[in-house]
Amino acid sequence: MNRPVDMAASLDLGLAWHNRFADLGEAFYTLLSPTPLPAPHWVGTSPAVADLLDLDRAWLTSPAALDALTGNLPIAGTRPLASVYSGHQFGHWAGQLGDGRAILLGEVDTASGPHEVQLKGAGLTPYSRMGDGRAVLRSSIREFLCSEAMHGLGIPTSRALCVTGSPSPVYRETVETAAVVTRVAPSFIRFGHFEHFSHGGQHGEMRQLADFVIDRFYPACREAPGNPYAALLEAVSARTAQMVAQWQAVGFCHGVMNTDNMSILGLTIDYGPFQFLDAFNPAHICNHSDTGGRYAYMRQPNIAYWNLFALGQALLPLMDDQQQALDALEPYKALFPAEQQRRMGAKLGLASVLAGDTELVESLMQLMAKDAVDFTIFFRRLCGAVAGPMEPVRDLFLQREAFDAWASRWKERLMAQPGYALDATAAAMRQVNPRIVLRNHLGQIAIEQAQRGDFSEVDRLLKALAAPFDEREGEDDLTAFPPDWAREIEISCSS
């Protein structure tokens, strides 16, 4: 499985590569190079991520870039590897997992800090289990677009530099074609990395990994009173609470919140069967493989806590006692609801949180669920109702008298705010209520065109999703109600 890189034939990108994760030692990974794909072609590129990495935008469309970012041409200064981790999947211990189709090239220092660069779909690794190490075009386009869409929404996330495709066949439910996503993040370390070493009794390696994470990303934990690893758990819990509150506020369903898909930095990673809500349904399940509804929209906050508890159990050997871990997790129970209430209040134009605001939000959610009101369209239209007519919002409801009663209470709450100004409130609401999100049907249209060799819709969506709060002409089809056929789209873990 070890495929050494021939650096004599490598490409120099002019970047100063570091291999800090590789420096942890061989217990953490296997060194190997990507497996080439035949006849690669461009599917989509993100100039913004090229800027992040200080890569020349023109180079990003070159034949050399195409080969390098498909895994066909080694890159000078990198030490490609696949990392090992374990995890709980759908609530059950799954044992050893690892990068089954992702290969970490290395790390690049940027103006916003170091970023790892990873090729997803780059071939078999020792951790592929029964898989083929490949990614298919449809899921790669979805991850590429959603990574950048989440960034545009201001939600912590991995980024995506590009997608390349190949006619090489990949076998899923049907025969599809291969693709490679170049993913970028400060770190791809997951809860499952810690679980792997804890469950294997490799407590020295787990301490080494925890020290690596603290020193690089959570230095304040080293100076915190008490145990630094308990402080790390509390800090990760806080970031996770904030991230999930942001998910809930935009109607985002991750779909597969296994512990091996949870970032130690509180980033949204591993875009698989995700979905932004259309008609609001708190019990919505976006993952066709999730037959029990474990990862339904309304359960995401509790699942995040469950996953943090699993992380706490993994870290127990580094703590003084079990109570220390429980104490580190306790703030999540207050932080998440407070952060969610603050964000939902902001969507309603509320500049602060007052008594009664929780009930105001909850009663709205009940009305929206009862009438299956479109989540994104409702909140965007509500921005215009601050200083304009209420009818466009009211028309979304069947129970209009019930909505009228709620709207009256909402207006009273707005007007009670000190210094309340119509235009300023509406403008503030438009900065937190997106006009466009990556709905399933929008992604599906782009995918089907790409499968025919037309990548223009991928590029169009990328540009629109980069500025989701802005008003622009010519995008009515991107902000309209989903078509009836969108309800038939099924996304599973099989990609």
Short mmCIF file of C-alpha atoms in Angstrom, two decimals:
data_model
loop_
_atom_site.label_atom_id
_atom_site.label_comp_id
_atom_site.label_asym_id
_atom_site.label_seq_id
_atom_site.Cartn_x
_atom_site.Cartn_y
_atom_site.Cartn_z
CA MET A 1 0.00 0.00 0.00
CA ASN A 2 2.95 2.34 0.61
CA ARG A 3 3.37 4.38 -2.58
CA PRO A 4 6.50 6.55 -2.19
CA VAL A 5 6.62 9.85 -4.03
CA ASP A 6 9.28 10.35 -6.73
CA MET A 7 10.31 13.87 -5.79
CA ALA A 8 12.65 14.09 -8.79
CA ALA A 9 9.55 14.43 -10.96
CA SER A 10 7.64 16.68 -8.56
CA LEU A 11 6.10 20.08 -9.15
CA ASP A 12 7.26 23.14 -7.18
CA LEU A 13 4.30 25.40 -6.39
CA GLY A 14 6.46 28.03 -4.75
CA LEU A 15 4.82 27.33 -1.38
CA ALA A 16 6.65 26.70 1.89
CA TRP A 17 5.22 23.33 2.89
CA HIS A 18 5.30 22.03 6.44
CA ASN A 19 4.54 18.51 7.59
CA ARG A 20 3.69 19.07 11.22
CA PHE A 21 1.17 16.24 11.46
CA ALA A 22 3.71 13.87 9.89
CA ASP A 23 6.18 14.91 12.58
CA LEU A 24 3.94 13.26 15.20
CA GLY A 25 5.28 9.87 14.16
CA GLU A 26 4.25 6.75 12.31
CA ALA A 27 1.66 5.67 14.90
CA PHE A 28 -0.59 8.40 13.53
CA TYR A 29 -0.55 7.66 9.79
CA THR A 30 0.75 5.76 6.79
CA LEU A 31 2.90 7.54 4.24
CA LEU A 32 1.65 6.98 0.70
CA SER A 33 1.14 8.93 -2.50
CA PRO A 34 -2.14 9.39 -4.38
CA THR A 35 -3.18 6.92 -7.08
CA PRO A 36 -3.32 8.66 -10.48
CA LEU A 37 -6.53 9.01 -12.48
CA PRO A 38 -6.68 8.96 -16.29
CA ALA A 39 -7.66 11.95 -18.45
CA PRO A 40 -8.41 14.45 -15.67
CA HIS A 41 -10.43 17.58 -16.34
CA TRP A 42 -11.48 20.63 -14.36
CA VAL A 43 -14.92 20.66 -12.75
CA GLY A 44 -14.66 23.76 -10.57
CA THR A 45 -12.12 26.03 -8.90
CA SER A 46 -12.35 28.51 -6.03
CA PRO A 47 -10.24 31.62 -6.66
CA ALA A 48 -10.94 32.73 -3.07
CA VAL A 49 -9.26 29.62 -1.64
CA ALA A 50 -6.37 30.08 -4.08
CA ASP A 51 -5.94 33.54 -2.58
CA LEU A 52 -6.09 32.04 0.92
CA LEU A 53 -3.19 29.74 0.07
CA ASP A 54 -1.33 32.46 -1.85
CA LEU A 55 -1.61 30.47 -5.06
CA ASP A 56 -1.69 32.27 -8.38
CA ARG A 57 -5.26 32.19 -9.75
CA ALA A 58 -4.02 31.72 -13.29
CA TRP A 59 -1.94 28.71 -12.23
CA LEU A 60 -5.06 27.11 -10.75
CA THR A 61 -6.43 26.55 -14.26
CA SER A 62 -3.17 25.22 -15.74
CA PRO A 63 -2.47 21.64 -16.91
CA ALA A 64 0.20 21.29 -14.20
CA ALA A 65 -2.31 22.25 -11.51
CA LEU A 66 -4.82 19.79 -12.95
CA ASP A 67 -2.34 16.93 -12.69
CA ALA A 68 -1.07 17.92 -9.26
CA LEU A 69 -4.51 18.36 -7.71
CA THR A 70 -5.83 15.12 -9.19
CA GLY A 71 -2.94 13.26 -7.57
CA ASN A 72 -1.14 12.52 -10.82
CA LEU A 73 1.89 14.72 -10.20
CA PRO A 74 3.78 14.89 -6.87
CA ILE A 75 4.20 18.30 -5.26
CA ALA A 76 7.63 19.27 -3.98
CA GLY A 77 7.85 19.72 -0.21
CA THR A 78 4.86 17.55 0.65
CA ARG A 79 4.81 14.26 2.58
CA PRO A 80 1.51 12.67 1.54
CA LEU A 81 -0.13 10.49 4.19
CA ALA A 82 -3.40 8.97 5.34
CA SER A 83 -4.15 9.32 9.04
CA VAL A 84 -5.65 6.67 11.29
CA TYR A 85 -8.60 7.27 13.60
CA SER A 86 -11.58 5.40 15.00
CA GLY A 87 -15.06 6.44 16.04
CA HIS A 88 -18.70 5.90 16.81
CA GLN A 89 -20.94 5.62 13.76
CA PHE A 90 -24.69 5.97 14.26
CA GLY A 91 -24.12 5.56 17.99
CA HIS A 92 -22.13 2.32 17.76
CA TRP A 93 -18.41 1.79 18.21
CA ALA A 94 -17.01 1.12 14.73
CA GLY A 95 -13.40 0.46 15.67
CA GLN A 96 -10.52 1.53 13.47
CA LEU A 97 -11.46 3.83 10.60
CA GLY A 98 -9.11 6.42 9.14
CA ASP A 99 -8.61 8.34 5.91
CA GLY A 100 -10.05 5.75 3.57
CA ARG A 101 -9.94 7.98 0.50
CA ALA A 102 -8.31 11.20 1.69
CA ILE A 103 -4.59 11.92 1.50
CA LEU A 104 -3.04 14.82 3.39
CA LEU A 105 -0.39 16.56 1.31
CA GLY A 106 0.95 18.82 4.03
CA GLU A 107 0.46 22.24 5.51
CA VAL A 108 0.92 25.77 4.18
CA ASP A 109 1.35 28.90 6.28
CA THR A 110 -1.08 31.64 5.24
CA ALA A 111 -1.94 35.14 6.40
CA SER A 112 -4.82 33.64 8.41
CA GLY A 113 -2.71 30.85 9.89
CA PRO A 114 -1.52 27.41 8.80
CA HIS A 115 -3.82 25.34 6.57
CA GLU A 116 -3.62 21.67 5.70
CA VAL A 117 -4.27 20.61 2.11
CA GLN A 118 -5.92 17.26 1.47
CA LEU A 119 -6.98 15.35 -1.63
CA LYS A 120 -10.28 13.50 -1.16
CA GLY A 121 -10.89 10.65 -3.59
CA ALA A 122 -7.18 10.12 -4.22
CA GLY A 123 -7.14 6.33 -4.03
CA LEU A 124 -6.90 3.35 -1.71
CA THR A 125 -5.25 3.68 1.69
CA PRO A 126 -4.69 1.13 4.48
CA TYR A 127 -7.88 2.52 6.05
CA SER A 128 -10.21 2.09 3.06
CA ARG A 129 -11.73 -1.08 4.58
CA MET A 130 -14.18 -2.34 1.93
CA GLY A 131 -14.07 0.91 -0.06
CA ASP A 132 -12.24 1.78 -3.25
CA GLY A 133 -10.61 5.01 -2.09
CA ARG A 134 -12.45 7.04 -4.69
CA ALA A 135 -15.07 9.80 -4.61
CA VAL A 136 -17.75 10.23 -7.26
CA LEU A 137 -18.48 13.38 -9.22
CA ARG A 138 -21.88 14.10 -7.66
CA SER A 139 -20.71 14.00 -4.03
CA SER A 140 -17.52 15.90 -4.88
CA ILE A 141 -19.51 18.75 -6.43
CA ARG A 142 -21.79 18.84 -3.39
CA GLU A 143 -18.83 19.04 -1.00
CA PHE A 144 -17.06 21.66 -3.11
CA LEU A 145 -20.11 23.91 -3.26
CA CYS A 146 -21.24 23.43 0.32
CA SER A 147 -17.80 24.06 1.81
CA GLU A 148 -17.72 27.44 0.13
CA ALA A 149 -21.42 28.08 0.81
CA MET A 150 -20.90 27.56 4.55
CA HIS A 151 -17.93 29.90 4.48
CA GLY A 152 -20.08 32.50 2.75
CA LEU A 153 -22.64 32.12 5.56
CA GLY A 154 -19.92 32.74 8.15
CA ILE A 155 -20.08 29.20 9.56
CA PRO A 156 -16.77 27.53 10.54
CA THR A 157 -15.93 24.99 7.86
CA SER A 158 -13.29 23.27 5.82
CA ARG A 159 -12.79 24.95 2.46
CA ALA A 160 -12.48 23.55 -1.06
CA LEU A 161 -9.88 24.72 -3.56
CA CYS A 162 -11.12 22.74 -6.54
CA VAL A 163 -12.74 19.65 -7.97
CA THR A 164 -11.22 17.66 -10.78
CA GLY A 165 -12.95 14.83 -12.63
CA SER A 166 -11.98 11.76 -14.59
CA PRO A 167 -13.88 9.29 -16.83
CA SER A 168 -12.53 6.47 -14.64
CA PRO A 169 -15.53 4.38 -13.49
CA VAL A 170 -16.53 4.23 -9.83
CA TYR A 171 -19.07 1.65 -8.72
CA ARG A 172 -21.81 2.68 -6.29
CA GLU A 173 -25.53 1.93 -6.76
CA THR A 174 -24.75 2.61 -10.42
CA VAL A 175 -21.56 3.17 -12.38
CA GLU A 176 -20.39 6.76 -11.89
CA THR A 177 -17.24 8.71 -12.68
CA ALA A 178 -14.40 9.65 -10.35
CA ALA A 179 -13.52 13.05 -8.94
CA VAL A 180 -11.05 14.53 -6.47
CA VAL A 181 -11.79 17.43 -4.11
CA THR A 182 -8.88 19.48 -2.78
CA ARG A 183 -9.91 20.29 0.79
CA VAL A 184 -8.34 22.93 3.01
CA ALA A 185 -8.60 23.40 6.78
CA PRO A 186 -6.40 24.47 9.69
CA SER A 187 -6.56 20.83 10.78
CA PHE A 188 -8.51 17.70 9.91
CA ILE A 189 -8.04 16.18 13.38
CA ARG A 190 -11.30 14.66 14.62
CA PHE A 191 -12.80 13.39 17.85
CA GLY A 192 -12.12 9.95 16.40
CA HIS A 193 -8.36 10.47 16.44
CA PHE A 194 -8.48 10.65 20.24
CA GLU A 195 -10.92 7.74 20.46
CA HIS A 196 -8.55 5.61 18.41
CA PHE A 197 -5.63 5.94 20.79
CA SER A 198 -7.76 5.84 23.93
CA HIS A 199 -9.60 2.64 22.99
CA GLY A 200 -6.32 1.06 21.92
CA GLY A 201 -4.69 1.83 25.25
CA GLN A 202 -2.13 4.06 23.51
CA HIS A 203 -2.34 6.79 26.11
CA GLY A 204 1.12 8.14 25.38
CA GLU A 205 0.18 8.79 21.78
CA MET A 206 -3.11 10.32 22.87
CA ARG A 207 -1.30 12.69 25.20
CA GLN A 208 1.09 13.56 22.38
CA LEU A 209 -1.86 14.35 20.09
CA ALA A 210 -3.62 16.38 22.78
CA ASP A 211 -0.46 18.38 23.43
CA PHE A 212 -0.10 18.98 19.70
CA VAL A 213 -3.66 20.32 19.47
CA ILE A 214 -3.32 22.47 22.60
CA ASP A 215 0.00 23.99 21.60
CA ARG A 216 -1.14 24.77 18.06
CA PHE A 217 -4.81 25.69 18.44
CA TYR A 218 -5.74 26.09 22.10
CA PRO A 219 -2.67 27.57 23.85
CA ALA A 220 -4.83 29.17 26.57
CA CYS A 221 -5.65 25.66 27.83
CA ARG A 222 -2.02 25.23 28.89
CA GLU A 223 -2.35 28.18 31.27
CA ALA A 224 -5.87 27.39 32.47
CA PRO A 225 -6.27 26.44 36.13
CA GLY A 226 -6.57 22.74 36.74
CA ASN A 227 -6.05 20.08 34.09
CA PRO A 228 -5.11 21.33 30.58
CA TYR A 229 -6.87 18.39 28.90
CA ALA A 230 -10.10 19.16 30.73
CA ALA A 231 -9.67 22.76 29.57
CA LEU A 232 -9.23 21.43 26.02
CA LEU A 233 -12.47 19.46 26.27
CA GLU A 234 -14.31 22.53 27.53
CA ALA A 235 -12.89 24.69 24.72
CA VAL A 236 -13.85 22.13 22.06
CA SER A 237 -17.32 21.94 23.58
CA ALA A 238 -17.70 25.70 23.32
CA ARG A 239 -16.67 25.78 19.67
CA THR A 240 -18.95 22.86 18.87
CA ALA A 241 -21.90 24.53 20.60
CA GLN A 242 -21.39 27.69 18.58
CA MET A 243 -21.05 25.78 15.30
CA VAL A 244 -24.20 23.72 15.83
CA ALA A 245 -26.16 26.82 16.85
CA GLN A 246 -25.14 28.34 13.52
CA TRP A 247 -26.26 25.18 11.71
CA GLN A 248 -29.67 25.34 13.36
CA ALA A 249 -30.07 29.04 12.59
CA VAL A 250 -29.71 28.51 8.82
CA GLY A 251 -31.60 25.21 8.72
CA PHE A 252 -28.54 23.11 7.94
CA CYS A 253 -28.66 19.34 8.45
CA HIS A 254 -25.27 17.61 8.49
CA GLY A 255 -26.73 14.15 8.04
CA VAL A 256 -23.95 11.99 9.50
CA MET A 257 -22.65 13.36 12.80
CA ASN A 258 -20.48 10.37 13.66
CA THR A 259 -17.63 11.10 16.06
CA ASP A 260 -15.14 10.53 13.24
CA ASN A 261 -16.86 13.40 11.36
CA MET A 262 -16.55 15.89 14.23
CA SER A 263 -13.70 18.41 14.04
CA ILE A 264 -11.58 19.09 17.11
CA LEU A 265 -11.60 22.75 15.98
CA GLY A 266 -15.39 23.08 15.75
CA LEU A 267 -15.38 23.13 11.93
CA THR A 268 -18.05 21.70 9.66
CA ILE A 269 -16.29 18.84 7.87
CA ASP A 270 -17.10 15.76 5.80
CA TYR A 271 -19.99 16.94 3.65
CA GLY A 272 -21.95 13.86 2.69
CA PRO A 273 -25.74 13.59 2.89
CA PHE A 274 -26.24 17.20 4.06
CA GLN A 275 -29.24 19.39 3.31
CA PHE A 276 -30.54 22.88 3.92
CA LEU A 277 -34.18 22.69 4.97
CA ASP A 278 -36.86 23.54 2.44
CA ALA A 279 -40.23 23.25 4.19
CA PHE A 280 -39.56 23.53 7.90
CA ASN A 281 -39.81 20.19 9.65
CA PRO A 282 -37.92 19.81 12.93
CA ALA A 283 -37.87 16.03 12.49
CA HIS A 284 -36.46 16.20 8.96
CA ILE A 285 -33.93 13.45 8.12
CA CYS A 286 -31.67 14.37 5.23
CA ASN A 287 -29.69 11.12 5.11
CA HIS A 288 -31.48 8.25 3.40
CA SER A 289 -29.16 5.83 5.25
CA ASP A 290 -30.29 7.20 8.65
CA THR A 291 -33.30 4.92 8.97
CA GLY A 292 -33.67 5.60 12.70
CA GLY A 293 -33.52 9.38 12.37
CA ARG A 294 -30.58 9.69 14.74
CA TYR A 295 -29.26 12.73 12.90
CA ALA A 296 -32.56 14.52 12.26
CA TYR A 297 -32.38 18.33 12.30
CA MET A 298 -33.88 18.73 15.78
CA ARG A 299 -31.54 16.09 17.26
CA GLN A 300 -28.28 17.67 16.09
CA PRO A 301 -27.68 19.68 19.30
CA ASN A 302 -28.07 16.62 21.52
CA ILE A 303 -25.98 14.47 19.19
CA ALA A 304 -23.21 17.05 19.37
CA TYR A 305 -23.27 16.71 23.17
CA TRP A 306 -23.28 12.90 22.86
CA ASN A 307 -20.21 13.13 20.65
CA LEU A 308 -18.50 15.49 23.08
CA PHE A 309 -19.25 13.02 25.87
CA ALA A 310 -17.53 10.32 23.79
CA LEU A 311 -14.55 12.63 23.37
CA GLY A 312 -14.53 13.20 27.12
CA GLN A 313 -14.51 9.46 27.74
CA ALA A 314 -11.55 9.13 25.37
CA LEU A 315 -9.63 11.85 27.22
CA LEU A 316 -10.31 10.41 30.70
CA PRO A 317 -6.86 8.79 31.01
CA LEU A 318 -5.36 12.29 30.80
CA MET A 319 -7.58 13.72 33.55
CA ASP A 320 -7.60 13.46 37.32
CA ASP A 321 -11.03 11.85 37.54
CA GLN A 322 -14.33 11.41 35.70
CA GLN A 323 -15.89 14.44 37.36
CA GLN A 324 -13.31 16.64 35.72
CA ALA A 325 -14.56 15.56 32.30
CA LEU A 326 -18.21 16.00 33.28
CA ASP A 327 -17.49 19.49 34.59
CA ALA A 328 -15.79 20.37 31.31
CA LEU A 329 -18.87 19.29 29.36
CA GLU A 330 -21.40 21.03 31.59
CA PRO A 331 -21.08 24.52 30.01
CA TYR A 332 -22.39 23.13 26.70
CA LYS A 333 -25.83 22.73 28.24
CA ALA A 334 -26.09 26.47 28.82
CA LEU A 335 -23.93 27.75 25.98
CA PHE A 336 -25.74 26.04 23.13
CA PRO A 337 -29.29 27.24 23.97
CA ALA A 338 -28.00 30.74 24.71
CA GLU A 339 -26.12 30.89 21.41
CA GLN A 340 -29.06 29.49 19.48
CA GLN A 341 -31.45 31.98 21.07
CA ARG A 342 -29.10 34.85 20.27
CA ARG A 343 -28.85 33.81 16.64
CA MET A 344 -32.55 33.15 16.22
CA GLY A 345 -33.27 36.49 17.87
CA ALA A 346 -30.93 38.21 15.43
CA LYS A 347 -32.87 36.63 12.56
CA LEU A 348 -35.95 38.35 13.98
CA GLY A 349 -34.17 41.69 14.33
CA LEU A 350 -33.71 41.48 18.09
CA ALA A 351 -30.56 43.23 19.22
CA SER A 352 -30.57 41.62 22.68
CA VAL A 353 -32.14 38.66 24.46
CA LEU A 354 -34.98 39.40 26.85
CA ALA A 355 -37.37 37.31 28.88
CA GLY A 356 -40.07 35.99 26.60
CA ASP A 357 -37.84 35.81 23.51
CA THR A 358 -37.46 32.04 23.76
CA GLU A 359 -41.24 31.61 23.69
CA LEU A 360 -41.50 34.06 20.77
CA VAL A 361 -39.07 31.96 18.74
CA GLU A 362 -40.55 28.62 19.77
CA SER A 363 -44.09 29.66 18.92
CA LEU A 364 -42.90 30.80 15.48
CA MET A 365 -41.16 27.47 14.88
CA GLN A 366 -44.36 25.64 15.81
CA LEU A 367 -46.37 27.71 13.32
CA MET A 368 -43.80 27.17 10.60
CA ALA A 369 -43.71 23.42 11.23
CA LYS A 370 -47.49 23.13 11.25
CA ASP A 371 -47.80 24.83 7.85
CA ALA A 372 -44.52 23.47 6.39
CA VAL A 373 -43.28 26.99 5.69
CA ASP A 374 -40.10 27.33 3.65
CA PHE A 375 -37.33 28.12 6.16
CA THR A 376 -35.06 30.35 4.08
CA ILE A 377 -37.79 32.20 2.19
CA PHE A 378 -39.72 32.98 5.38
CA PHE A 379 -36.84 34.64 7.16
CA ARG A 380 -35.69 36.55 4.07
CA ARG A 381 -39.21 37.87 3.44
CA LEU A 382 -39.49 38.83 7.09
CA CYS A 383 -36.65 41.30 6.56
CA GLY A 384 -38.88 43.22 4.14
CA ALA A 385 -41.81 43.17 6.55
CA VAL A 386 -40.00 45.36 9.09
CA ALA A 387 -40.71 48.52 7.11
CA GLY A 388 -42.92 47.10 4.35
CA PRO A 389 -46.06 45.02 3.85
CA MET A 390 -46.60 41.83 5.85
CA GLU A 391 -48.59 40.10 3.08
CA PRO A 392 -45.61 38.34 1.38
CA VAL A 393 -44.81 36.72 4.73
CA ARG A 394 -48.41 36.10 5.75
CA ASP A 395 -49.08 34.35 2.44
CA LEU A 396 -46.66 31.59 3.43
CA PHE A 397 -49.06 30.39 6.14
CA LEU A 398 -52.32 28.50 6.05
CA GLN A 399 -53.15 29.43 9.65
CA ARG A 400 -53.08 33.15 8.94
CA GLU A 401 -54.87 34.31 12.06
CA ALA A 402 -52.36 32.46 14.20
CA PHE A 403 -49.52 34.06 12.24
CA ASP A 404 -51.13 37.50 12.57
CA ALA A 405 -51.17 37.09 16.34
CA TRP A 406 -47.51 36.11 16.34
CA ALA A 407 -46.57 38.98 14.00
CA SER A 408 -48.29 41.47 16.30
CA ARG A 409 -46.22 40.26 19.24
CA TRP A 410 -43.06 40.39 17.13
CA LYS A 411 -43.72 43.97 16.05
CA GLU A 412 -44.32 45.01 19.66
CA ARG A 413 -41.05 43.39 20.71
CA LEU A 414 -39.17 45.20 17.93
CA MET A 415 -40.61 48.60 18.78
CA ALA A 416 -39.70 48.16 22.46
CA GLN A 417 -36.00 48.09 21.60
CA PRO A 418 -34.02 51.22 22.58
CA GLY A 419 -33.21 53.33 19.53
CA TYR A 420 -35.31 51.12 17.27
CA ALA A 421 -35.03 52.16 13.61
CA LEU A 422 -36.86 50.43 10.77
CA ASP A 423 -34.19 50.64 8.10
CA ALA A 424 -31.31 49.69 10.41
CA THR A 425 -33.22 46.70 11.74
CA ALA A 426 -34.13 45.47 8.26
CA ALA A 427 -30.51 45.88 7.12
CA ALA A 428 -29.23 43.94 10.13
CA MET A 429 -31.71 41.13 9.46
CA ARG A 430 -30.56 40.87 5.84
CA GLN A 431 -27.04 40.21 7.10
CA VAL A 432 -28.11 37.08 9.00
CA ASN A 433 -30.98 35.77 6.85
CA PRO A 434 -29.49 34.48 3.59
CA ARG A 435 -31.20 35.04 0.28
CA ILE A 436 -29.70 31.85 -1.13
CA VAL A 437 -28.56 28.53 0.34
CA LEU A 438 -27.38 25.38 -1.41
CA ARG A 439 -30.70 23.59 -1.68
CA ASN A 440 -30.60 19.98 -2.83
CA HIS A 441 -32.27 20.69 -6.14
CA LEU A 442 -29.80 23.45 -7.01
CA GLY A 443 -26.92 21.07 -6.41
CA GLN A 444 -28.69 18.37 -8.40
CA ILE A 445 -29.13 20.63 -11.42
CA ALA A 446 -25.43 21.51 -11.35
CA ILE A 447 -24.50 17.84 -10.97
CA GLU A 448 -26.62 16.68 -13.89
CA GLN A 449 -25.18 19.37 -16.14
CA ALA A 450 -21.66 18.46 -15.02
CA GLN A 451 -22.31 14.81 -15.81
CA ARG A 452 -23.01 15.99 -19.37
CA GLY A 453 -19.75 17.91 -19.45
CA ASP A 454 -21.19 21.36 -18.71
CA PHE A 455 -19.65 22.87 -15.57
CA SER A 456 -21.10 26.38 -15.95
CA GLU A 457 -23.75 25.86 -13.28
CA VAL A 458 -21.12 24.75 -10.78
CA ASP A 459 -19.31 28.03 -11.36
CA ARG A 460 -22.53 30.06 -11.25
CA LEU A 461 -23.59 28.51 -7.94
CA LEU A 462 -20.13 28.98 -6.46
CA LYS A 463 -20.24 32.71 -7.17
CA ALA A 464 -23.80 33.12 -5.84
CA LEU A 465 -23.13 31.15 -2.66
CA ALA A 466 -20.02 33.19 -1.90
CA ALA A 467 -22.26 36.20 -1.16
CA PRO A 468 -25.51 34.65 0.10
CA PHE A 469 -26.89 37.78 1.76
CA ASP A 470 -26.54 40.14 -1.21
CA GLU A 471 -29.34 41.14 -3.56
CA ARG A 472 -28.44 40.43 -7.18
CA GLU A 473 -30.35 40.31 -10.43
CA GLY A 474 -30.63 37.24 -12.60
CA GLU A 475 -30.82 34.72 -9.74
CA ASP A 476 -34.55 34.32 -9.26
CA ASP A 477 -34.27 30.62 -10.05
CA LEU A 478 -31.74 30.23 -7.24
CA THR A 479 -33.95 31.87 -4.62
CA ALA A 480 -37.35 30.49 -5.64
CA PHE A 481 -39.36 27.76 -3.93
CA PRO A 482 -37.99 24.28 -4.67
CA PRO A 483 -39.79 22.37 -7.43
CA ASP A 484 -41.98 19.42 -6.56
CA TRP A 485 -39.40 16.95 -7.82
CA ALA A 486 -36.93 18.15 -5.17
CA ARG A 487 -38.84 16.10 -2.58
CA GLU A 488 -37.79 12.94 -4.43
CA ILE A 489 -34.04 13.59 -4.07
CA GLU A 490 -32.41 11.05 -1.78
CA ILE A 491 -28.91 11.51 -0.43
CA SER A 492 -27.19 8.63 1.36
CA CYS A 493 -23.81 7.66 2.81
CA SER A 494 -22.91 5.67 -0.31
CA SER A 495 -21.02 8.40 -2.15
#
